[in-house]
Amino acid sequence: MSEIKTLEGEFNGASANYALLVSRFNSFIVDSLESGAVDCLQRHGVSAASITCIKVPGAFELPLAAQKAAQTEEFDAIIALGAVIRGSTPHFDYVCSECSRGLGEVSLKYDIPVAFGVLTVDNIEQAIERAGTKAGNKGADAAMTALEMVSLLRKF
Ligand code: INI
């Protein structure tokens, strides 16, 4: 095993800039994801000056904001936060699929890590569980992913 070359990221975020995309829809949930992400970044050495928070109306708008952020070339990673909660119409499916597809596309097109911190849940209880209660904080998890991917990409 010791002869296998392994590339893996670390979690020291000090030398990188992060775009934190935050959707306003379901803000009572997304605010907790944002706090979790900021807390995680700062506890891993990222200064407030290295975090730019960009607000969008809803999860559907996250990909375009991610694309604009990537085009500036100012950021080493993008962290997209939102909460899509299923209703009684197919709207949920359209928002989720465009959001995830668009964010993935930006990541590959611009060669930049885009962490997917968007909850896609059936009800408010599931959202609360993932926004800082019994299932952790998915905003913090997305921030961890961004830290690791920035570090990993620098090793190629
Ligand atoms: N946007 C969300 O971020 N979460 C939702 O749960 C949601 N629902 O259920 O409607 C939602 N809709 C708005 C959408 O993201 C766009 O902002 C809107 O359609 C305008 O383009």
PDB file of C-alpha atoms and ligand atoms in Angstrom:
ATOM      1  CA  MET A   1       0.000   0.000   0.000  1.00  0.00           C
ATOM      2  CA  SER A   2       2.809   2.422   0.795  1.00  0.00           C
ATOM      3  CA  GLU A   3       3.890   2.321  -2.897  1.00  0.00           C
ATOM      4  CA  ILE A   4       0.529   3.484  -4.214  1.00  0.00           C
ATOM      5  CA  LYS A   5       0.525   7.135  -5.132  1.00  0.00           C
ATOM      6  CA  THR A   6      -2.593   8.701  -3.633  1.00  0.00           C
ATOM      7  CA  LEU A   7      -3.999  12.148  -4.245  1.00  0.00           C
ATOM      8  CA  GLU A   8      -6.347  13.454  -1.604  1.00  0.00           C
ATOM      9  CA  GLY A   9      -7.402  16.807  -0.292  1.00  0.00           C
ATOM     10  CA  GLU A  10      -6.880  18.371   3.093  1.00  0.00           C
ATOM     11  CA  PHE A  11      -9.061  20.761   5.014  1.00  0.00           C
ATOM     12  CA  ASN A  12      -6.964  23.879   5.515  1.00  0.00           C
ATOM     13  CA  GLY A  13      -8.810  26.592   3.635  1.00  0.00           C
ATOM     14  CA  ALA A  14      -6.542  29.539   4.384  1.00  0.00           C
ATOM     15  CA  SER A  15      -5.305  30.290   0.870  1.00  0.00           C
ATOM     16  CA  ALA A  16      -8.541  30.132  -1.100  1.00  0.00           C
ATOM     17  CA  ASN A  17     -11.590  32.247  -1.907  1.00  0.00           C
ATOM     18  CA  TYR A  18     -15.108  30.877  -1.647  1.00  0.00           C
ATOM     19  CA  ALA A  19     -18.367  31.976  -3.265  1.00  0.00           C
ATOM     20  CA  LEU A  20     -21.262  31.091  -0.993  1.00  0.00           C
ATOM     21  CA  LEU A  21     -24.478  31.030  -3.025  1.00  0.00           C
ATOM     22  CA  VAL A  22     -27.534  31.274  -0.818  1.00  0.00           C
ATOM     23  CA  SER A  23     -31.106  30.987  -2.029  1.00  0.00           C
ATOM     24  CA  ARG A  24     -33.756  32.985  -0.173  1.00  0.00           C
ATOM     25  CA  PHE A  25     -36.594  30.502  -0.701  1.00  0.00           C
ATOM     26  CA  ASN A  26     -37.274  28.620   2.549  1.00  0.00           C
ATOM     27  CA  SER A  27     -34.914  31.047   4.252  1.00  0.00           C
ATOM     28  CA  PHE A  28     -35.754  29.739   7.738  1.00  0.00           C
ATOM     29  CA  ILE A  29     -33.925  26.554   6.693  1.00  0.00           C
ATOM     30  CA  VAL A  30     -31.295  28.022   4.375  1.00  0.00           C
ATOM     31  CA  ASP A  31     -30.169  30.563   6.998  1.00  0.00           C
ATOM     32  CA  SER A  32     -29.046  27.614   9.155  1.00  0.00           C
ATOM     33  CA  LEU A  33     -27.217  26.040   6.223  1.00  0.00           C
ATOM     34  CA  GLU A  34     -25.459  29.368   5.640  1.00  0.00           C
ATOM     35  CA  SER A  35     -24.429  29.645   9.320  1.00  0.00           C
ATOM     36  CA  GLY A  36     -23.168  26.067   9.246  1.00  0.00           C
ATOM     37  CA  ALA A  37     -21.129  26.662   6.101  1.00  0.00           C
ATOM     38  CA  VAL A  38     -19.589  29.926   7.329  1.00  0.00           C
ATOM     39  CA  ASP A  39     -18.769  28.429  10.728  1.00  0.00           C
ATOM     40  CA  CYS A  40     -17.136  25.414   9.075  1.00  0.00           C
ATOM     41  CA  LEU A  41     -15.055  27.537   6.687  1.00  0.00           C
ATOM     42  CA  GLN A  42     -13.876  29.864   9.450  1.00  0.00           C
ATOM     43  CA  ARG A  43     -12.947  26.972  11.744  1.00  0.00           C
ATOM     44  CA  HIS A  44     -10.769  25.671   8.917  1.00  0.00           C
ATOM     45  CA  GLY A  45      -8.780  28.862   8.472  1.00  0.00           C
ATOM     46  CA  VAL A  46     -10.881  30.803   5.970  1.00  0.00           C
ATOM     47  CA  SER A  47     -11.110  34.519   6.775  1.00  0.00           C
ATOM     48  CA  ALA A  48     -14.325  36.522   6.378  1.00  0.00           C
ATOM     49  CA  ALA A  49     -12.615  38.475   3.586  1.00  0.00           C
ATOM     50  CA  SER A  50     -12.215  35.255   1.600  1.00  0.00           C
ATOM     51  CA  ILE A  51     -15.948  34.491   1.622  1.00  0.00           C
ATOM     52  CA  THR A  52     -18.368  36.252  -0.731  1.00  0.00           C
ATOM     53  CA  CYS A  53     -22.040  35.615  -0.075  1.00  0.00           C
ATOM     54  CA  ILE A  54     -24.278  35.814  -3.154  1.00  0.00           C
ATOM     55  CA  LYS A  55     -28.060  35.719  -2.619  1.00  0.00           C
ATOM     56  CA  VAL A  56     -30.506  34.385  -5.218  1.00  0.00           C
ATOM     57  CA  PRO A  57     -34.317  34.054  -5.100  1.00  0.00           C
ATOM     58  CA  GLY A  58     -34.571  30.251  -5.243  1.00  0.00           C
ATOM     59  CA  ALA A  59     -32.692  27.037  -5.966  1.00  0.00           C
ATOM     60  CA  PHE A  60     -33.581  27.288  -9.658  1.00  0.00           C
ATOM     61  CA  GLU A  61     -31.428  30.440  -9.886  1.00  0.00           C
ATOM     62  CA  LEU A  62     -28.341  28.874  -8.248  1.00  0.00           C
ATOM     63  CA  PRO A  63     -26.767  27.582 -11.513  1.00  0.00           C
ATOM     64  CA  LEU A  64     -26.739  30.971 -13.250  1.00  0.00           C
ATOM     65  CA  ALA A  65     -25.248  32.664 -10.185  1.00  0.00           C
ATOM     66  CA  ALA A  66     -22.672  29.858 -10.019  1.00  0.00           C
ATOM     67  CA  GLN A  67     -21.815  30.409 -13.669  1.00  0.00           C
ATOM     68  CA  LYS A  68     -21.339  34.158 -13.133  1.00  0.00           C
ATOM     69  CA  ALA A  69     -19.201  33.501 -10.054  1.00  0.00           C
ATOM     70  CA  ALA A  70     -17.062  31.005 -11.979  1.00  0.00           C
ATOM     71  CA  GLN A  71     -16.594  33.445 -14.865  1.00  0.00           C
ATOM     72  CA  THR A  72     -15.038  36.051 -12.555  1.00  0.00           C
ATOM     73  CA  GLU A  73     -12.146  33.621 -11.851  1.00  0.00           C
ATOM     74  CA  GLU A  74     -12.033  35.132  -8.344  1.00  0.00           C
ATOM     75  CA  PHE A  75     -13.107  31.980  -6.552  1.00  0.00           C
ATOM     76  CA  ASP A  76     -11.447  28.638  -5.875  1.00  0.00           C
ATOM     77  CA  ALA A  77     -14.746  26.965  -5.031  1.00  0.00           C
ATOM     78  CA  ILE A  78     -18.461  27.599  -5.039  1.00  0.00           C
ATOM     79  CA  ILE A  79     -20.783  26.396  -2.303  1.00  0.00           C
ATOM     80  CA  ALA A  80     -24.443  26.355  -3.332  1.00  0.00           C
ATOM     81  CA  LEU A  81     -27.047  26.338  -0.567  1.00  0.00           C
ATOM     82  CA  GLY A  82     -30.786  25.951  -0.841  1.00  0.00           C
ATOM     83  CA  ALA A  83     -33.780  23.949   0.301  1.00  0.00           C
ATOM     84  CA  VAL A  84     -36.321  22.472  -2.076  1.00  0.00           C
ATOM     85  CA  ILE A  85     -39.295  21.022  -0.256  1.00  0.00           C
ATOM     86  CA  ARG A  86     -41.755  18.789  -2.124  1.00  0.00           C
ATOM     87  CA  GLY A  87     -45.251  20.171  -2.590  1.00  0.00           C
ATOM     88  CA  SER A  88     -48.352  18.734  -4.185  1.00  0.00           C
ATOM     89  CA  THR A  89     -47.315  19.533  -7.780  1.00  0.00           C
ATOM     90  CA  PRO A  90     -44.378  18.420  -9.984  1.00  0.00           C
ATOM     91  CA  HIS A  91     -42.690  21.823  -9.443  1.00  0.00           C
ATOM     92  CA  PHE A  92     -40.259  20.227  -6.975  1.00  0.00           C
ATOM     93  CA  ASP A  93     -38.914  17.851  -9.630  1.00  0.00           C
ATOM     94  CA  TYR A  94     -38.258  20.619 -12.151  1.00  0.00           C
ATOM     95  CA  VAL A  95     -36.481  22.837  -9.622  1.00  0.00           C
ATOM     96  CA  CYS A  96     -34.339  19.976  -8.258  1.00  0.00           C
ATOM     97  CA  SER A  97     -33.322  18.593 -11.600  1.00  0.00           C
ATOM     98  CA  GLU A  98     -32.402  21.944 -13.154  1.00  0.00           C
ATOM     99  CA  CYS A  99     -30.574  23.009 -10.020  1.00  0.00           C
ATOM    100  CA  SER A 100     -28.443  19.870  -9.748  1.00  0.00           C
ATOM    101  CA  ARG A 101     -27.858  19.575 -13.493  1.00  0.00           C
ATOM    102  CA  GLY A 102     -26.906  23.241 -13.818  1.00  0.00           C
ATOM    103  CA  LEU A 103     -24.536  23.230 -10.864  1.00  0.00           C
ATOM    104  CA  GLY A 104     -22.823  20.091 -12.144  1.00  0.00           C
ATOM    105  CA  GLU A 105     -22.484  21.639 -15.567  1.00  0.00           C
ATOM    106  CA  VAL A 106     -20.825  24.789 -14.180  1.00  0.00           C
ATOM    107  CA  SER A 107     -18.373  22.694 -12.196  1.00  0.00           C
ATOM    108  CA  LEU A 108     -17.239  20.734 -15.250  1.00  0.00           C
ATOM    109  CA  LYS A 109     -17.319  23.631 -17.710  1.00  0.00           C
ATOM    110  CA  TYR A 110     -15.292  25.996 -15.525  1.00  0.00           C
ATOM    111  CA  ASP A 111     -13.150  23.399 -13.773  1.00  0.00           C
ATOM    112  CA  ILE A 112     -14.165  24.620 -10.335  1.00  0.00           C
ATOM    113  CA  PRO A 113     -15.501  22.643  -7.371  1.00  0.00           C
ATOM    114  CA  VAL A 114     -19.194  23.328  -6.804  1.00  0.00           C
ATOM    115  CA  ALA A 115     -20.416  21.850  -3.541  1.00  0.00           C
ATOM    116  CA  PHE A 116     -24.074  20.814  -3.633  1.00  0.00           C
ATOM    117  CA  GLY A 117     -25.553  22.013  -0.358  1.00  0.00           C
ATOM    118  CA  VAL A 118     -29.127  21.980  -1.584  1.00  0.00           C
ATOM    119  CA  LEU A 119     -31.633  20.015   0.461  1.00  0.00           C
ATOM    120  CA  THR A 120     -34.145  18.107  -1.660  1.00  0.00           C
ATOM    121  CA  VAL A 121     -36.632  16.803   0.851  1.00  0.00           C
ATOM    122  CA  ASP A 122     -40.215  15.573   1.140  1.00  0.00           C
ATOM    123  CA  ASN A 123     -41.267  17.753   4.054  1.00  0.00           C
ATOM    124  CA  ILE A 124     -40.233  20.481   6.472  1.00  0.00           C
ATOM    125  CA  GLU A 125     -39.317  17.976   9.180  1.00  0.00           C
ATOM    126  CA  GLN A 126     -36.689  16.379   6.904  1.00  0.00           C
ATOM    127  CA  ALA A 127     -35.352  19.852   6.102  1.00  0.00           C
ATOM    128  CA  ILE A 128     -35.043  20.780   9.785  1.00  0.00           C
ATOM    129  CA  GLU A 129     -33.256  17.498  10.501  1.00  0.00           C
ATOM    130  CA  ARG A 130     -30.592  18.414   7.907  1.00  0.00           C
ATOM    131  CA  ALA A 131     -30.220  22.079   8.867  1.00  0.00           C
ATOM    132  CA  GLY A 132     -28.406  21.741  12.147  1.00  0.00           C
ATOM    133  CA  THR A 133     -30.395  19.171  14.096  1.00  0.00           C
ATOM    134  CA  LYS A 134     -30.383  15.367  14.181  1.00  0.00           C
ATOM    135  CA  ALA A 135     -29.010  14.724  10.672  1.00  0.00           C
ATOM    136  CA  GLY A 136     -26.282  17.344  10.998  1.00  0.00           C
ATOM    137  CA  ASN A 137     -25.905  20.493   8.929  1.00  0.00           C
ATOM    138  CA  LYS A 138     -25.688  19.988   5.170  1.00  0.00           C
ATOM    139  CA  GLY A 139     -24.334  23.527   4.749  1.00  0.00           C
ATOM    140  CA  ALA A 140     -21.327  22.599   6.878  1.00  0.00           C
ATOM    141  CA  ASP A 141     -20.978  19.327   4.952  1.00  0.00           C
ATOM    142  CA  ALA A 142     -20.933  21.233   1.661  1.00  0.00           C
ATOM    143  CA  ALA A 143     -18.271  23.585   3.031  1.00  0.00           C
ATOM    144  CA  MET A 144     -16.138  20.566   4.000  1.00  0.00           C
ATOM    145  CA  THR A 145     -16.466  19.241   0.478  1.00  0.00           C
ATOM    146  CA  ALA A 146     -15.355  22.585  -0.964  1.00  0.00           C
ATOM    147  CA  LEU A 147     -12.307  22.705   1.329  1.00  0.00           C
ATOM    148  CA  GLU A 148     -11.299  19.187   0.364  1.00  0.00           C
ATOM    149  CA  MET A 149     -11.830  19.672  -3.371  1.00  0.00           C
ATOM    150  CA  VAL A 150      -9.833  22.936  -3.520  1.00  0.00           C
ATOM    151  CA  SER A 151      -6.935  21.152  -1.865  1.00  0.00           C
ATOM    152  CA  LEU A 152      -7.302  18.046  -4.039  1.00  0.00           C
ATOM    153  CA  LEU A 153      -7.387  19.976  -7.326  1.00  0.00           C
ATOM    154  CA  ARG A 154      -4.146  21.716  -6.400  1.00  0.00           C
ATOM    155  CA  LYS A 155      -2.439  18.335  -6.206  1.00  0.00           C
ATOM    156  CA  PHE A 156      -3.033  17.263  -9.798  1.00  0.00           C
TER     157      PHE A 156
HETATM  158  N1  INI B   1     -37.246  27.277  -4.696  1.00  0.00           N
HETATM  159  C1  INI B   1     -36.557  26.737  -3.680  1.00  0.00           C
HETATM  160  O1  INI B   1     -35.392  27.085  -3.471  1.00  0.00           O
HETATM  161  N2  INI B   1     -37.147  25.801  -2.878  1.00  0.00           N
HETATM  162  C2  INI B   1     -38.428  25.386  -3.080  1.00  0.00           C
HETATM  163  O2  INI B   1     -38.920  24.529  -2.290  1.00  0.00           O
HETATM  164  C3  INI B   1     -39.166  25.921  -4.147  1.00  0.00           C
HETATM  165  N3  INI B   1     -40.520  25.526  -4.376  1.00  0.00           N
HETATM  166  O3  INI B   1     -40.975  24.544  -3.778  1.00  0.00           O
HETATM  167  O4  INI B   1     -41.246  26.122  -5.151  1.00  0.00           O
HETATM  168  C4  INI B   1     -38.533  26.904  -4.955  1.00  0.00           C
HETATM  169  N4  INI B   1     -39.196  27.480  -5.980  1.00  0.00           N
HETATM  170  C5  INI B   1     -38.741  28.695  -6.597  1.00  0.00           C
HETATM  171  C6  INI B   1     -37.748  28.466  -7.716  1.00  0.00           C
HETATM  172  O5  INI B   1     -36.482  28.060  -7.212  1.00  0.00           O
HETATM  173  C7  INI B   1     -37.517  29.743  -8.515  1.00  0.00           C
HETATM  174  O6  INI B   1     -36.973  30.751  -7.679  1.00  0.00           O
HETATM  175  C8  INI B   1     -38.821  30.280  -9.128  1.00  0.00           C
HETATM  176  O7  INI B   1     -39.481  29.267  -9.873  1.00  0.00           O
HETATM  177  C9  INI B   1     -38.516  31.485 -10.077  1.00  0.00           C
HETATM  178  O8  INI B   1     -37.629  31.115 -11.123  1.00  0.00           O
END
